[in-house]
GROMACS .gro file of C-alpha atoms in nm:
model
  274
    1ARG     CA    1   0.003  -0.004  -0.002
    2GLN     CA    2   0.275   0.232   0.111
    3ALA     CA    3   0.450   0.172  -0.246
    4ARG     CA    4   0.129   0.238  -0.420
    5GLU     CA    5   0.084   0.565  -0.248
    6ARG     CA    6   0.443   0.672  -0.324
    7VAL     CA    7   0.412   0.602  -0.688
    8SER     CA    8   0.069   0.786  -0.677
    9ALA     CA    9   0.220   1.080  -0.510
   10GLN     CA   10   0.527   1.078  -0.746
   11SER     CA   11   0.289   1.057  -1.063
   12MET     CA   12   0.088   1.350  -0.910
   13ALA     CA   13   0.359   1.548  -0.847
   14HIS     CA   14   0.518   1.498  -1.213
   15CYS     CA   15   0.185   1.567  -1.363
   16ALA     CA   16   0.148   1.881  -1.152
   17HIS     CA   17   0.498   2.001  -1.240
   18SER     CA   18   0.447   1.933  -1.609
   19ARG     CA   19   0.103   2.093  -1.637
   20LEU     CA   20   0.205   2.373  -1.402
   21ALA     CA   21   0.474   2.493  -1.644
   22SER     CA   22   0.219   2.696  -1.855
   23TYR     CA   23   0.055   2.845  -1.534
   24SER     CA   24   0.374   2.930  -1.356
   25HIS     CA   25   0.479   3.190  -1.601
   26ASN     CA   26   0.125   3.308  -1.686
   27THR     CA   27   0.128   3.695  -1.677
   28ARG     CA   28  -0.217   3.724  -1.583
   29THR     CA   29  -0.156   3.507  -1.266
   30ALA     CA   30   0.129   3.722  -1.172
   31LEU     CA   31  -0.056   4.049  -1.231
   32VAL     CA   32  -0.370   3.953  -1.028
   33LEU     CA   33  -0.155   3.838  -0.733
   34ARG     CA   34   0.057   4.160  -0.760
   35LYS     CA   35  -0.241   4.368  -0.753
   36ARG     CA   36  -0.385   4.209  -0.456
   37ALA     CA   37  -0.050   4.184  -0.280
   38ALA     CA   38   0.072   4.545  -0.334
   39LYS     CA   39   0.053   4.608   0.047
   40THR     CA   40   0.265   4.298   0.105
   41ARG     CA   41   0.536   4.408  -0.118
   42ALA     CA   42   0.557   4.743   0.040
   43ALA     CA   43   0.608   4.591   0.378
   44SER     CA   44   0.823   4.301   0.274
   45LYS     CA   45   1.184   4.392   0.408
   46GLY     CA   46   1.165   4.195   0.746
   47PHE     CA   47   1.122   3.843   0.599
   48ALA     CA   48   1.265   3.913   0.272
   49ASP     CA   49   1.612   3.963   0.425
   50GLY     CA   50   1.567   3.709   0.700
   51ARG     CA   51   1.625   3.974   0.978
   52THR     CA   52   1.418   3.982   1.302
   53ASN     CA   53   1.309   4.313   1.472
   54THR     CA   54   1.475   4.237   1.789
   55THR     CA   55   1.814   4.390   1.907
   56PRO     CA   56   2.099   4.144   1.922
   57GLY     CA   57   2.104   3.971   2.251
   58GLU     CA   58   1.755   4.105   2.347
   59LYS     CA   59   1.509   3.835   2.480
   60ALA     CA   60   1.162   3.963   2.490
   61GLN     CA   61   0.969   3.797   2.784
   62THR     CA   62   0.658   3.781   2.569
   63PRO     CA   63   0.724   3.823   2.196
   64SER     CA   64   0.439   3.933   1.991
   65LEU     CA   65   0.306   3.708   1.713
   66GLY     CA   66   0.406   3.957   1.459
   67LYS     CA   67   0.783   3.944   1.576
   68LEU     CA   68   0.775   3.557   1.582
   69LEU     CA   69   0.645   3.542   1.248
   70ASN     CA   70   0.868   3.811   1.107
   71GLY     CA   71   0.652   3.826   0.782
   72CYS     CA   72   0.638   3.458   0.723
   73PRO     CA   73   0.311   3.390   0.518
   74LEU     CA   74   0.031   3.197   0.667
   75PHE     CA   75  -0.180   2.941   0.467
   76PHE     CA   76  -0.521   2.851   0.606
   77VAL     CA   77  -0.646   2.522   0.486
   78GLY     CA   78  -0.972   2.333   0.564
   79ASP     CA   79  -1.295   2.211   0.409
   80ASP     CA   80  -1.475   2.544   0.463
   81THR     CA   81  -1.359   2.812   0.216
   82GLU     CA   82  -1.542   3.085   0.385
   83VAL     CA   83  -1.418   3.021   0.728
   84ASN     CA   84  -1.052   3.012   0.579
   85GLU     CA   85  -1.120   3.348   0.417
   86ARG     CA   86  -1.247   3.508   0.727
   87VAL     CA   87  -0.979   3.382   0.953
   88ALA     CA   88  -0.727   3.508   0.694
   89GLU     CA   89  -0.879   3.841   0.697
   90ALA     CA   90  -0.887   3.858   1.065
   91PHE     CA   91  -0.528   3.757   1.098
   92ALA     CA   92  -0.421   4.017   0.827
   93GLU     CA   93  -0.604   4.300   1.019
   94GLN     CA   94  -0.441   4.166   1.358
   95LEU     CA   95  -0.093   4.135   1.208
   96ARG     CA   96  -0.037   4.494   1.073
   97GLY     CA   97   0.121   4.485   0.735
   98TYR     CA   98  -0.021   4.134   0.634
   99THR     CA   99  -0.251   4.110   0.314
  100PRO     CA  100  -0.532   3.857   0.298
  101LEU     CA  101  -0.540   3.654  -0.016
  102SER     CA  102  -0.828   3.419  -0.123
  103THR     CA  103  -0.705   3.159  -0.368
  104SER     CA  104  -1.043   3.093  -0.477
  105LYS     CA  105  -1.130   3.443  -0.542
  106VAL     CA  106  -0.793   3.490  -0.744
  107VAL     CA  107  -0.849   3.171  -0.956
  108GLY     CA  108  -1.217   3.310  -1.023
  109GLU     CA  109  -1.053   3.652  -1.123
  110MET     CA  110  -0.810   3.492  -1.355
  111ASN     CA  111  -1.087   3.305  -1.536
  112GLY     CA  112  -1.341   3.577  -1.548
  113VAL     CA  113  -1.587   3.412  -1.309
  114GLU     CA  114  -1.694   3.451  -0.932
  115ASP     CA  115  -1.445   3.207  -0.754
  116GLY     CA  116  -1.263   2.879  -0.778
  117ASP     CA  117  -1.605   2.676  -0.737
  118ALA     CA  118  -1.732   2.855  -1.055
  119VAL     CA  119  -1.426   2.727  -1.237
  120ALA     CA  120  -1.476   2.366  -1.111
  121ARG     CA  121  -1.832   2.367  -1.219
  122ASP     CA  122  -1.740   2.485  -1.580
  123GLU     CA  123  -1.415   2.298  -1.617
  124GLY     CA  124  -1.378   2.032  -1.341
  125GLU     CA  125  -1.211   2.003  -1.018
  126ASP     CA  126  -0.866   1.915  -1.156
  127ALA     CA  127  -0.864   2.232  -1.381
  128ALA     CA  128  -0.972   2.439  -1.056
  129ALA     CA  129  -0.698   2.275  -0.836
  130LEU     CA  130  -0.436   2.319  -1.118
  131ALA     CA  131  -0.498   2.686  -1.140
  132GLU     CA  132  -0.501   2.726  -0.757
  133ALA     CA  133  -0.173   2.541  -0.733
  134ALA     CA  134  -0.026   2.791  -0.962
  135VAL     CA  135  -0.153   3.064  -0.745
  136LEU     CA  136  -0.005   2.894  -0.433
  137GLU     CA  137   0.326   2.865  -0.608
  138THR     CA  138   0.342   3.227  -0.660
  139ALA     CA  139   0.203   3.323  -0.339
  140SER     CA  140   0.458   3.126  -0.135
  141THR     CA  141   0.728   3.349  -0.255
  142PHE     CA  142   0.534   3.659  -0.097
  143VAL     CA  143   0.588   3.800   0.250
  144ARG     CA  144   0.330   3.905   0.486
  145THR     CA  145   0.024   3.726   0.359
  146ALA     CA  146  -0.268   3.554   0.500
  147VAL     CA  147  -0.363   3.304   0.235
  148ALA     CA  148  -0.702   3.136   0.245
  149CYS     CA  149  -0.714   2.813   0.038
  150ARG     CA  150  -1.012   2.670  -0.146
  151GLY     CA  151  -1.191   2.401   0.064
  152GLY     CA  152  -1.461   2.158  -0.002
  153GLY     CA  153  -1.211   1.867  -0.047
  154GLY     CA  154  -1.133   1.960  -0.421
  155GLY     CA  155  -0.892   2.249  -0.372
  156ALA     CA  156  -0.518   2.215  -0.433
  157ALA     CA  157  -0.463   2.204  -0.040
  158ALA     CA  158  -0.637   1.874  -0.030
  159ARG     CA  159  -0.357   1.716  -0.292
  160GLY     CA  160  -0.031   1.627  -0.120
  161ALA     CA  161   0.171   1.717  -0.421
  162CYS     CA  162   0.079   2.086  -0.389
  163TRP     CA  163   0.203   2.134  -0.025
  164ARG     CA  164   0.561   2.185  -0.152
  165HIS     CA  165   0.453   2.536  -0.211
  166ILE     CA  166   0.229   2.573   0.111
  167HIS     CA  167   0.539   2.481   0.285
  168GLY     CA  168   0.685   2.805   0.200
  169GLY     CA  169   0.477   2.950   0.491
  170ILE     CA  170   0.302   2.810   0.809
  171GLY     CA  171   0.006   2.575   0.725
  172VAL     CA  172  -0.292   2.608   0.952
  173TRP     CA  173  -0.544   2.337   0.918
  174LEU     CA  174  -0.887   2.463   1.030
  175ASP     CA  175  -1.078   2.141   1.114
  176GLY     CA  176  -1.440   2.213   1.156
  177ARG     CA  177  -1.660   1.956   1.332
  178ASP     CA  178  -2.031   1.898   1.326
  179GLY     CA  179  -2.061   1.841   1.708
  180LYS     CA  180  -2.005   1.453   1.673
  181PRO     CA  181  -1.745   1.296   1.904
  182GLN     CA  182  -1.406   1.240   1.752
  183ALA     CA  183  -1.438   0.865   1.748
  184ASN     CA  184  -1.756   0.893   1.539
  185ARG     CA  185  -1.599   1.145   1.291
  186LYS     CA  186  -1.557   1.017   0.943
  187VAL     CA  187  -1.210   1.049   0.805
  188LEU     CA  188  -1.202   1.217   0.472
  189PRO     CA  189  -0.948   1.177   0.194
  190GLN     CA  190  -0.832   1.533   0.207
  191ASP     CA  191  -0.756   1.501   0.576
  192GLU     CA  192  -0.408   1.325   0.500
  193ALA     CA  193  -0.295   1.642   0.301
  194TYR     CA  194  -0.442   1.876   0.544
  195SER     CA  195  -0.241   1.695   0.833
  196LEU     CA  196   0.067   1.844   0.665
  197ALA     CA  197  -0.002   2.152   0.812
  198GLU     CA  198   0.214   2.261   1.131
  199VAL     CA  199  -0.091   2.381   1.318
  200LYS     CA  200  -0.429   2.233   1.366
  201VAL     CA  201  -0.714   2.385   1.527
  202VAL     CA  202  -1.053   2.204   1.585
  203PHE     CA  203  -1.359   2.411   1.603
  204GLU     CA  204  -1.735   2.336   1.595
  205ALA     CA  205  -1.888   2.493   1.309
  206CYS     CA  206  -2.209   2.688   1.349
  207THR     CA  207  -2.441   2.882   1.110
  208ASP     CA  208  -2.287   3.232   1.216
  209VAL     CA  209  -1.960   3.251   1.043
  210GLU     CA  210  -1.855   3.563   1.234
  211VAL     CA  211  -1.919   3.389   1.563
  212THR     CA  212  -1.704   3.071   1.435
  213THR     CA  213  -1.429   3.303   1.341
  214GLN     CA  214  -1.427   3.477   1.672
  215SER     CA  215  -1.387   3.152   1.824
  216ILE     CA  216  -1.112   3.036   1.614
  217VAL     CA  217  -0.888   3.319   1.609
  218PRO     CA  218  -0.738   3.311   1.953
  219LYS     CA  219  -0.695   2.940   1.925
  220VAL     CA  220  -0.483   2.977   1.615
  221GLU     CA  221  -0.285   3.258   1.764
  222GLU     CA  222  -0.206   3.065   2.071
  223ALA     CA  223  -0.097   2.765   1.865
  224LEU     CA  224   0.123   2.990   1.618
  225ILE     CA  225   0.303   3.153   1.932
  226ALA     CA  226   0.366   2.789   2.080
  227LEU     CA  227   0.496   2.663   1.754
  228THR     CA  228   0.734   2.966   1.673
  229THR     CA  229   0.873   2.977   2.037
  230ASN     CA  230   0.917   2.606   2.075
  231PHE     CA  231   1.102   2.609   1.737
  232GLU     CA  232   1.333   2.883   1.842
  233ARG     CA  233   1.399   2.725   2.184
  234GLU     CA  234   1.487   2.393   2.012
  235SER     CA  235   1.711   2.586   1.774
  236GLU     CA  236   1.897   2.742   2.052
  237LYS     CA  237   1.960   2.409   2.225
  238LYS     CA  238   2.098   2.274   1.892
  239GLY     CA  239   2.345   2.572   1.886
  240MET     CA  240   2.212   2.738   1.572
  241PRO     CA  241   2.334   3.094   1.510
  242ASP     CA  242   2.102   3.373   1.610
  243GLY     CA  243   1.990   3.461   1.238
  244GLN     CA  244   1.898   3.094   1.178
  245ARG     CA  245   1.697   2.999   1.497
  246SER     CA  246   1.342   3.119   1.385
  247LEU     CA  247   1.097   2.921   1.192
  248ALA     CA  248   1.056   3.222   0.965
  249ALA     CA  249   1.441   3.187   0.854
  250LYS     CA  250   1.404   2.823   0.795
  251LYS     CA  251   1.105   2.880   0.571
  252LEU     CA  252   1.272   3.167   0.377
  253LEU     CA  253   1.564   2.916   0.321
  254TYR     CA  254   1.323   2.673   0.178
  255VAL     CA  255   1.167   2.915  -0.072
  256LYS     CA  256   1.510   3.042  -0.159
  257LEU     CA  257   1.616   2.687  -0.261
  258GLY     CA  258   1.319   2.672  -0.486
  259ALA     CA  259   1.041   2.504  -0.258
  260ARG     CA  260   1.157   2.155  -0.389
  261GLY     CA  261   0.924   1.950  -0.148
  262ASP     CA  262   1.205   1.862   0.095
  263TRP     CA  263   1.053   2.028   0.402
  264PRO     CA  264   1.109   1.988   0.697
  265GLU     CA  265   1.451   1.839   0.612
  266ILE     CA  266   1.589   2.076   0.384
  267GLN     CA  267   1.842   1.921   0.138
  268PRO     CA  268   2.169   2.090   0.018
  269PRO     CA  269   2.126   2.327  -0.283
  270GLU     CA  270   2.236   2.082  -0.529
  271TRP     CA  271   1.974   1.825  -0.440
  272GLN     CA  272   1.681   1.763  -0.710
  273PRO     CA  273   1.358   1.611  -0.636
  274GLU     CA  274   1.290   1.278  -0.816
   0.00000   0.00000   0.00000
């Protein structure tokens, strides 16, 4: 079974890589993203050069989430597209200088329709996911972005091969439940891909999306602070230099080397994926 899964993943990655070639350099894709991320580019210096905002030797007792992230992009995945978008917007507002991006809306704008769901209805789920993967590839090189991925189980984030781009930032799985006990919850095919996220926040969905968002944001913030501070603590124990101790610095290195899919064990520059 594991062998079949590896072959399937490799075939999928090869297919995505070859078919994405035309999308990756698509001028329209780049223009749409640049238009939506103009604020991000203007505030990009911190993550772009890998520097932190702290003075050398300074140890803040309670670092803010903004300092810990240092511009590292966030990718929100999960089956509810609207929740992903609302949470991304909330974090973009909370983290000053961050810009929210909805992959579904960008894909829709690229194709002259409302969103990625409309593309899926017109051209099929594979076409919509392929276009979204191209958006993720470009978005992973941006800084200070809060990216909401398309949900519904058909988006690019539900396909493991596309995570090589999402790993350019911090993946956050917003796992909505319907009130059923964990033991009775059905495991969905996309859950395997979503589990690649560094952070998972479980929430109970309700009809009021605003209420749901307000309940999620503090949990995500707490989880992100724990993730980034623990990473820095472990890096310090390993004797890593100051400029290489943060998760943001490692993500930056991963992107600079081409987001080759070798996260979290980044390989030497000469390494090439199969």
